[in-house]
Coordinates of C-alpha atoms in Angstrom, one line a residue:
X1 CA 94.4 144.1 175.8
X2 CA 93.4 146.3 172.8
X3 CA 95.5 146.7 169.5
X4 CA 95.1 149.1 166.6
X5 CA 96.6 149.1 163.4
X6 CA 97.1 152.9 162.5
X7 CA 97.0 153.0 158.1
X8 CA 98.3 156.0 156.2
X9 CA 97.4 155.5 152.8
X10 CA 99.4 157.4 151.1
X11 CA 102.6 156.0 152.5
X12 CA 100.4 151.8 152.5
X13 CA 102.3 151.9 155.9
X14 CA 100.7 151.0 159.2
X15 CA 102.5 152.2 162.8
X16 CA 101.1 149.6 165.7
X17 CA 99.2 150.6 169.5
X18 CA 99.0 148.6 171.5
X19 CA 97.9 148.4 175.3
X20 CA 97.8 146.4 178.5
X21 CA 96.3 147.1 182.2
X22 CA 97.8 150.8 181.9
X23 CA 101.0 150.2 179.6
X24 CA 101.6 150.4 176.1
X25 CA 103.9 150.2 173.3
X26 CA 104.4 151.5 169.8
X27 CA 105.7 149.5 166.6
X28 CA 107.0 151.8 163.4
X29 CA 105.7 155.0 164.8
X30 CA 105.1 157.7 161.6
X31 CA 107.1 160.8 162.2
X32 CA 105.1 163.2 163.9
X33 CA 104.3 161.8 167.1
X34 CA 101.1 164.4 168.6
X35 CA 98.5 161.6 168.0
X36 CA 99.8 159.0 169.8
X37 CA 100.3 161.4 172.7
X38 CA 97.0 161.6 172.5
X39 CA 95.7 158.4 172.4
X40 CA 98.3 158.0 175.5
X41 CA 97.1 160.7 177.7
X42 CA 93.4 159.6 176.3
X43 CA 93.3 156.1 177.0
X44 CA 95.5 157.0 180.5
X45 CA 98.6 154.8 179.6
X46 CA 101.8 155.0 179.9
X47 CA 104.1 154.0 176.9
X48 CA 106.7 151.5 177.9
X49 CA 108.1 150.6 174.7
X50 CA 108.7 151.7 171.3
X51 CA 109.4 148.6 168.7
X52 CA 111.3 149.4 164.9
X53 CA 111.3 146.6 162.8
X54 CA 114.1 147.6 160.9
X55 CA 115.6 150.5 159.9
X56 CA 113.0 151.3 157.0
X57 CA 113.8 152.7 153.9
X58 CA 110.3 154.4 152.2
X59 CA 109.6 156.6 155.1
X60 CA 111.1 158.4 158.0
X61 CA 109.6 156.9 161.4
X62 CA 109.2 158.2 164.4
X63 CA 110.9 156.6 167.2
X64 CA 113.9 159.4 167.9
X65 CA 111.1 162.1 168.7
X66 CA 108.8 159.7 170.2
X67 CA 110.8 158.3 173.2
X68 CA 112.4 162.1 173.5
X69 CA 108.8 163.4 174.5
X70 CA 107.5 159.8 176.7
X71 CA 111.1 158.5 177.6
X72 CA 110.2 155.3 177.0
X73 CA 113.2 153.3 175.3
X74 CA 113.8 152.0 171.4
X75 CA 113.7 148.2 170.7
X76 CA 115.0 147.2 167.6
X77 CA 116.1 143.9 166.7
X78 CA 119.9 141.8 167.2
X79 CA 122.9 143.4 165.1
X80 CA 120.9 147.2 164.9
X81 CA 123.7 149.7 165.4
X82 CA 121.9 152.4 165.5
X83 CA 123.8 156.1 166.4
X84 CA 121.0 157.0 169.1
X85 CA 120.3 155.8 172.7
X86 CA 118.1 152.1 172.2
X87 CA 117.5 148.4 173.4
X88 CA 119.3 146.0 171.0
X89 CA 117.3 142.6 171.5
X90 CA 118.1 139.5 171.6
X91 CA 116.7 136.9 169.5
X92 CA 114.2 135.5 171.3
X93 CA 113.6 138.2 174.1
X94 CA 110.9 138.9 176.1
X95 CA 109.3 142.0 176.7
X96 CA 106.1 142.8 179.0
X97 CA 103.8 145.4 178.5
X98 CA 101.0 145.4 181.3
X99 CA 99.9 141.5 181.6
X100 CA 100.9 140.6 177.3
X101 CA 104.4 139.4 176.4
X102 CA 106.0 140.8 172.9
X103 CA 108.7 138.0 171.9
X104 CA 111.8 139.1 169.3
X105 CA 112.0 136.9 166.6
X106 CA 115.3 138.0 164.6
X107 CA 113.9 137.7 161.0
X108 CA 116.7 138.8 159.0
X109 CA 116.9 138.9 155.0
X110 CA 114.5 141.8 154.1
X111 CA 118.2 143.9 156.4
X112 CA 120.3 141.9 158.9
X113 CA 118.8 143.8 161.7
X114 CA 114.7 142.9 160.7
X115 CA 112.5 141.5 163.3
X116 CA 109.2 140.6 164.1
X117 CA 107.6 140.4 166.7
X118 CA 105.1 137.4 168.7
X119 CA 102.6 139.2 170.9
X120 CA 101.0 136.6 173.6
X121 CA 98.3 137.7 175.2
X122 CA 97.7 137.5 179.3
X123 CA 96.8 133.5 178.3
X124 CA 100.1 133.0 177.7
X125 CA 98.3 132.4 173.6
X126 CA 100.4 133.8 170.5
X127 CA 98.0 136.0 169.0
X128 CA 99.7 138.7 166.9
X129 CA 102.1 138.2 164.4
X130 CA 104.1 142.5 163.8
X131 CA 105.6 140.8 160.9
X132 CA 107.5 144.3 159.7
X133 CA 109.0 144.3 156.2
X134 CA 109.3 139.8 156.8
X135 CA 106.0 139.2 155.4
X136 CA 103.4 140.5 153.3
X137 CA 99.8 139.2 153.0
X138 CA 100.6 137.8 149.6
X139 CA 104.5 138.5 149.4
X140 CA 107.5 139.8 151.2
X141 CA 110.3 142.3 152.4
X142 CA 112.3 143.0 149.1
X143 CA 115.8 141.7 149.4
X144 CA 117.8 144.0 147.1
X145 CA 117.6 147.3 150.0
X146 CA 119.9 146.5 151.8
X147 CA 122.8 144.5 149.8
X148 CA 125.2 147.0 149.2
X149 CA 125.7 148.6 153.4
X150 CA 126.1 144.7 153.9
X151 CA 128.6 143.8 151.5
X152 CA 126.1 141.2 150.2
X153 CA 123.8 140.7 146.7
X154 CA 120.3 140.0 146.8
X155 CA 120.1 136.4 146.5
X156 CA 122.5 136.4 149.7
X157 CA 119.9 138.2 151.5
X158 CA 116.8 136.6 150.1
X159 CA 118.0 133.4 151.4
X160 CA 118.9 134.7 154.9
X161 CA 114.9 135.8 154.3
X162 CA 114.3 132.0 153.9
X163 CA 115.8 130.4 156.3
X164 CA 113.8 133.4 158.8
X165 CA 110.0 133.1 157.0
X166 CA 110.8 128.9 156.4
X167 CA 112.2 127.8 160.0
X168 CA 110.8 131.0 162.2
X169 CA 107.2 132.5 161.0
X170 CA 105.6 129.2 159.1
X171 CA 106.2 126.6 162.1
X172 CA 103.8 129.6 164.0
X173 CA 99.8 129.0 164.7
X174 CA 97.6 129.1 162.0
X175 CA 94.9 131.0 163.3
X176 CA 97.8 134.5 164.3
X177 CA 97.0 137.6 162.3
X178 CA 99.4 138.8 160.5
X179 CA 100.0 142.5 161.1
X180 CA 102.2 143.5 158.1
X181 CA 104.1 147.3 158.3
X182 CA 103.1 147.5 154.3
X183 CA 100.3 146.9 152.0
X184 CA 99.2 147.8 148.5
X185 CA 101.3 150.4 147.1
X186 CA 104.4 150.3 148.5
X187 CA 107.6 149.9 146.7
X188 CA 108.6 147.7 149.5
X189 CA 107.7 143.8 147.6
X190 CA 105.9 143.8 144.5
X191 CA 102.8 141.9 145.1
X192 CA 101.4 142.4 147.6
X193 CA 97.6 142.4 148.7
X194 CA 95.2 145.3 149.3
X195 CA 94.1 144.2 152.5
X196 CA 96.2 145.4 155.9
X197 CA 95.7 141.9 158.5
X198 CA 95.4 138.5 157.7
X199 CA 95.4 135.2 159.3
X200 CA 98.9 133.7 159.1
X201 CA 97.0 130.2 157.9
X202 CA 95.7 132.2 154.9
X203 CA 99.1 133.9 154.3
X204 CA 100.2 129.9 154.1
X205 CA 97.9 128.8 151.4
X206 CA 97.9 132.6 149.2
X207 CA 101.5 134.1 149.5
X208 CA 103.4 132.9 146.6
X209 CA 106.9 133.5 148.8
X210 CA 105.5 130.8 151.7
X211 CA 104.6 128.0 148.6
X212 CA 108.3 127.0 147.4
X213 CA 109.6 123.3 146.7
X214 CA 112.9 125.1 148.4
X215 CA 116.3 127.1 149.1
X216 CA 116.9 128.0 145.7
X217 CA 112.9 128.5 143.9
X218 CA 112.5 131.1 146.4
X219 CA 114.6 132.6 145.5
X220 CA 114.6 132.5 142.4
X221 CA 111.4 133.8 143.1
X222 CA 111.3 137.1 145.4
X223 CA 114.2 138.3 143.5
X224 CA 112.6 138.3 139.7
X225 CA 110.8 141.1 138.8
X226 CA 112.1 143.7 140.9
X227 CA 112.2 147.1 139.7
X228 CA 114.7 149.4 141.4
X229 CA 114.3 151.0 144.3
X230 CA 113.2 155.3 144.5
X231 CA 116.3 157.0 144.9
X232 CA 115.5 158.6 148.2
X233 CA 115.6 155.5 150.5
X234 CA 119.3 155.2 151.2
X235 CA 119.1 158.9 152.4
X236 CA 115.7 158.0 154.7
X237 CA 118.1 154.8 156.2
X238 CA 120.6 156.6 157.1
X239 CA 117.9 159.3 159.0
X240 CA 116.1 156.4 160.8
X241 CA 119.3 154.6 161.7
X242 CA 122.0 157.7 162.8
X243 CA 119.1 160.4 163.7
X244 CA 117.2 163.3 162.6
X245 CA 116.1 167.1 163.6
X246 CA 113.3 167.3 165.9
X247 CA 109.8 167.1 163.4
X248 CA 108.2 170.0 165.7
X249 CA 111.0 172.2 164.5
X250 CA 111.0 171.5 160.8
X251 CA 107.3 171.6 160.8
X252 CA 107.5 175.3 162.4
X253 CA 110.5 176.1 160.2
X254 CA 107.9 175.1 157.1
X255 CA 105.0 177.1 158.1
X256 CA 107.1 180.5 156.7
X257 CA 104.4 182.3 155.6
X258 CA 106.0 184.4 152.8
X259 CA 104.4 187.2 150.1
X260 CA 104.7 186.8 146.5
X261 CA 107.7 189.5 147.1
X262 CA 110.0 187.0 150.0
X263 CA 108.6 184.3 148.0
X264 CA 110.3 185.1 145.0
X265 CA 113.7 186.6 146.3
X266 CA 114.0 183.7 148.6
X267 CA 113.1 181.5 145.3
X268 CA 116.1 183.6 143.6
X269 CA 118.9 182.8 146.6
X270 CA 118.2 179.6 147.9
X271 CA 117.9 177.9 144.3
X272 CA 115.0 176.0 146.3
X273 CA 112.4 174.0 144.0
X274 CA 108.7 175.3 144.0
X275 CA 107.0 172.8 144.8
X276 CA 102.7 173.1 143.9
X277 CA 101.3 170.8 145.4
X278 CA 98.0 171.4 144.5
X279 CA 95.3 169.5 141.9
X280 CA 97.5 168.8 138.6
X281 CA 93.8 170.5 137.1
X282 CA 94.0 174.2 138.8
X283 CA 98.0 173.3 138.1
X284 CA 97.1 173.3 134.5
X285 CA 95.7 176.9 134.2
X286 CA 97.9 178.7 135.9
X287 CA 101.5 178.4 137.6
X288 CA 104.5 180.1 138.5
X289 CA 106.8 179.3 136.4
X290 CA 109.0 176.7 137.0
X291 CA 106.9 174.8 139.2
X292 CA 106.6 170.9 139.9
X293 CA 103.5 169.7 140.1
X294 CA 102.9 166.7 142.5
X295 CA 99.5 166.7 144.3
X296 CA 98.5 166.2 147.7
X297 CA 95.9 164.2 146.1
X298 CA 97.8 161.4 145.3
X299 CA 100.8 159.0 146.8
X300 CA 102.5 162.6 147.3
X301 CA 105.1 161.9 149.8
X302 CA 106.9 158.7 147.3
X303 CA 106.0 160.2 144.5
X304 CA 108.5 163.7 145.5
X305 CA 111.2 161.2 147.2
X306 CA 111.3 159.8 144.0
X307 CA 111.1 162.7 141.7
X308 CA 113.1 165.2 143.5
X309 CA 115.1 162.7 145.4
X310 CA 117.7 164.6 147.4
X311 CA 116.1 165.3 151.0
X312 CA 118.5 167.9 151.2
X313 CA 116.8 170.3 148.3
X314 CA 115.8 173.2 150.1
X315 CA 111.5 173.4 148.9
X316 CA 109.5 176.2 148.8
X317 CA 105.8 175.6 148.8
X318 CA 102.9 176.7 146.6
X319 CA 99.3 175.5 148.2
X320 CA 95.5 175.1 148.6
X321 CA 95.2 177.9 151.7
X322 CA 95.0 175.6 154.5
X323 CA 96.7 172.8 153.2
X324 CA 100.2 174.4 153.9
X325 CA 101.0 172.0 157.7
X326 CA 99.6 168.5 155.9
X327 CA 101.9 169.5 153.2
X328 CA 105.0 169.8 155.4
X329 CA 104.0 166.7 157.6
X330 CA 103.7 164.4 154.2
X331 CA 107.4 166.0 153.4
X332 CA 108.8 165.6 156.8
X333 CA 107.6 162.0 156.6
X334 CA 109.9 160.9 154.0
X335 CA 112.7 163.6 155.1
X336 CA 112.6 166.3 153.1
X337 CA 112.9 168.9 156.5
X338 CA 114.2 171.7 154.4
X339 CA 110.4 173.6 153.7
X340 CA 111.7 176.7 153.7
X341 CA 108.2 177.9 153.5
X342 CA 104.9 178.6 151.4
X343 CA 103.6 181.2 149.5
X344 CA 101.0 183.0 151.6
X345 CA 98.0 183.5 149.6
X346 CA 98.3 180.1 147.4
X347 CA 98.7 180.8 143.5
X348 CA 96.0 183.5 143.4
X349 CA 97.8 185.7 145.7
X350 CA 100.8 185.9 142.6
X351 CA 98.0 186.1 140.0
X352 CA 96.6 188.9 141.8
X353 CA 99.6 191.0 141.3
X354 CA 100.1 190.2 138.0
X355 CA 103.1 188.3 138.1
X356 CA 104.3 186.4 135.5
X357 CA 102.6 183.0 135.3
X358 CA 102.8 179.4 132.8
X359 CA 100.3 177.3 131.8
X360 CA 100.2 173.4 130.2
X361 CA 98.8 173.2 126.9
X362 CA 96.5 170.2 128.0
X363 CA 93.7 168.8 125.7
X364 CA 90.7 166.4 125.9
X365 CA 90.7 163.0 125.2
X366 CA 88.2 163.4 122.4
X367 CA 90.5 166.4 120.7
X368 CA 93.4 163.9 121.1
X369 CA 91.6 161.4 118.9
X370 CA 90.8 163.5 116.5
X371 CA 94.4 165.1 116.3
X372 CA 95.8 161.8 115.9
X373 CA 93.7 160.7 112.9
X374 CA 95.4 162.8 110.7
X375 CA 99.1 163.5 111.8
X376 CA 101.6 160.9 111.0
X377 CA 104.6 160.5 112.7
X378 CA 102.9 161.1 115.7
X379 CA 104.8 160.3 118.9
X380 CA 102.8 159.7 122.2
X381 CA 104.3 158.9 125.5
X382 CA 103.0 156.7 128.1
X383 CA 104.0 157.6 131.6
X384 CA 102.4 154.7 133.7
X385 CA 104.2 151.4 135.0
X386 CA 104.8 149.0 132.8
X387 CA 102.2 146.6 134.5
X388 CA 99.7 149.0 133.6
X389 CA 101.4 149.6 130.1
X390 CA 101.0 146.2 129.5
X391 CA 97.5 145.4 130.4
X392 CA 96.7 148.1 128.0
X393 CA 97.8 150.5 125.7
X394 CA 97.0 153.4 122.6
X395 CA 98.6 151.8 119.2
X396 CA 101.7 154.1 118.6
X397 CA 102.2 155.2 122.4
X398 CA 105.9 154.3 123.8
X399 CA 106.0 153.5 128.0
X400 CA 108.2 155.8 129.7
X401 CA 107.5 155.6 133.5
X402 CA 106.9 158.8 135.2
X403 CA 109.5 157.3 138.0
X404 CA 112.2 157.5 135.9
X405 CA 111.7 160.5 134.0
X406 CA 115.5 160.9 134.8
X407 CA 117.0 158.9 132.9
X408 CA 114.7 159.2 129.3
X409 CA 114.1 163.3 130.0
X410 CA 117.7 163.7 128.4
X411 CA 116.1 161.4 124.6
X412 CA 113.6 163.8 123.9
X413 CA 113.6 165.8 120.7
X414 CA 112.3 169.3 122.0
X415 CA 111.4 170.0 119.0
X416 CA 109.4 168.1 117.9
X417 CA 105.8 167.7 119.1
X418 CA 104.8 164.7 121.3
X419 CA 101.2 163.8 123.1
X420 CA 101.6 162.9 127.5
X421 CA 99.5 160.7 129.2
X422 CA 99.0 158.6 132.6
X423 CA 95.6 157.2 133.7
X424 CA 93.9 159.9 135.3
X425 CA 96.3 163.4 134.7
X426 CA 98.1 162.9 138.2
X427 CA 101.5 162.0 136.8
X428 CA 101.5 163.2 133.2
X429 CA 100.9 167.1 134.8
X430 CA 104.1 166.1 137.4
X431 CA 106.0 164.9 133.9
X432 CA 104.3 167.9 132.4
X433 CA 105.7 170.3 134.5
X434 CA 109.5 168.7 134.8
X435 CA 109.1 169.0 131.0
X436 CA 108.5 172.7 130.8
X437 CA 111.0 173.2 133.7
X438 CA 113.4 171.8 131.4
X439 CA 112.6 174.0 128.2
X440 CA 109.9 171.7 126.2
X441 CA 107.3 172.9 125.3
X442 CA 106.1 171.4 122.2
X443 CA 103.6 168.9 124.2
X444 CA 100.5 167.9 124.8
X445 CA 99.6 166.5 127.9
X446 CA 95.9 164.6 128.1
X447 CA 93.0 165.2 130.7
X448 CA 91.5 162.5 132.4
X449 CA 94.4 160.1 130.8
X450 CA 94.4 156.8 129.9
X451 CA 91.2 156.5 131.4
X452 CA 89.5 159.2 129.5
X453 CA 91.3 157.9 126.3
X454 CA 89.5 154.4 126.7
X455 CA 85.8 155.5 126.7
X456 CA 86.2 157.8 123.4
X457 CA 88.0 154.4 121.8
X458 CA 85.5 152.6 123.0
X459 CA 84.4 151.5 119.6
X460 CA 87.6 152.2 118.0
X461 CA 89.3 148.3 118.0
X462 CA 92.4 149.0 116.3
X463 CA 92.8 152.4 118.4
X464 CA 93.8 150.3 121.5
X465 CA 96.3 147.8 122.2
X466 CA 95.5 144.7 124.7
X467 CA 97.6 142.1 126.4
X468 CA 96.5 138.9 125.3
X469 CA 97.8 137.2 128.2

């Protein structure tokens, strides 16, 4: 028997590849299926089942394409109503893969169809729990994503989650290894640990949600402090539940090379978003006007989903040469299937033809410190998360998280200068590109973000405000 966790850091997502005696199972596969097919061929095994823990909200799973290519059936938990052929398992139903068994535990709460999969080895011992979004390390799945579809409140779903965890998972052996669907950084939870596997026994000791005195306290604990989910989540659920375009076709369409003339013509005709995925430092020096910068070198796909929102929005790409396929692939992981092509030769090809370009007014942290010493009524916008801001921030800075830019951008006075920063430059450049695309020009973005600011202000205790918590 072999269990392999295939972890994708930018999505904080874990897929699982399990083999035993010539047969295999894959749990929660990513959208692109090539690596799974290669593993199956290399190991000389037949894919027997594709297990889905639930209809995912934060990424588009590869279950449909993988089933079409391998003929392996898709298995979903009780109450699931997919728009494609699948085995709808019963609670406690057992599936055999080689010498091992996988037992379905219906664990609703995160969603109604959510199920965990208990692996029983060739000796009949319970060895591993693939817990999906029911149980994370340090946390549990948020119970507010499916409430509208289920016609239930988040408190109702949290109550179901309590029953699932306390009656079905907590009684299992402490030695069982927990393999969750997500880790730290995912928006599907609020308090996840950085580790990606753990024993159930340790989670019983350290996970706050598994240490509540009663159901009422559990409901309060897991629903407290939930931030609004990204707007694209519902669209990903619909794709995972109802079906989607073949990813090979999506990739082929997206890898359409365009000359500067073709790129410009298609941009005007299609109304596509110009998505520049280069490093923020390169983007600041020059870019095609109206481009939005979300760099491949960060949490690219989740930020695309949070900022662009509509998965049906046409996209035209500006990338470093050779990064086109990675960009299209990572967009497809979160359902952005309408990439119309990319600028052949990248921004350099645009510059070579001396076409119109734009820049962001970026200043150093040292320059920022000098300027605000001599100015009155300054406006400083910190686009980090609220928790980052609460820990430490620049005096006089207003916290306006990037994730909610569409809500706060209209409150800015375009005639008044302001300063803009995040932690290191990734998020503030994304914000700067959106601001400029919407006509805001009177601002200075700070290179290196708060990390650089904190270094320049190390001897000035009155420059930074630290949390007293």
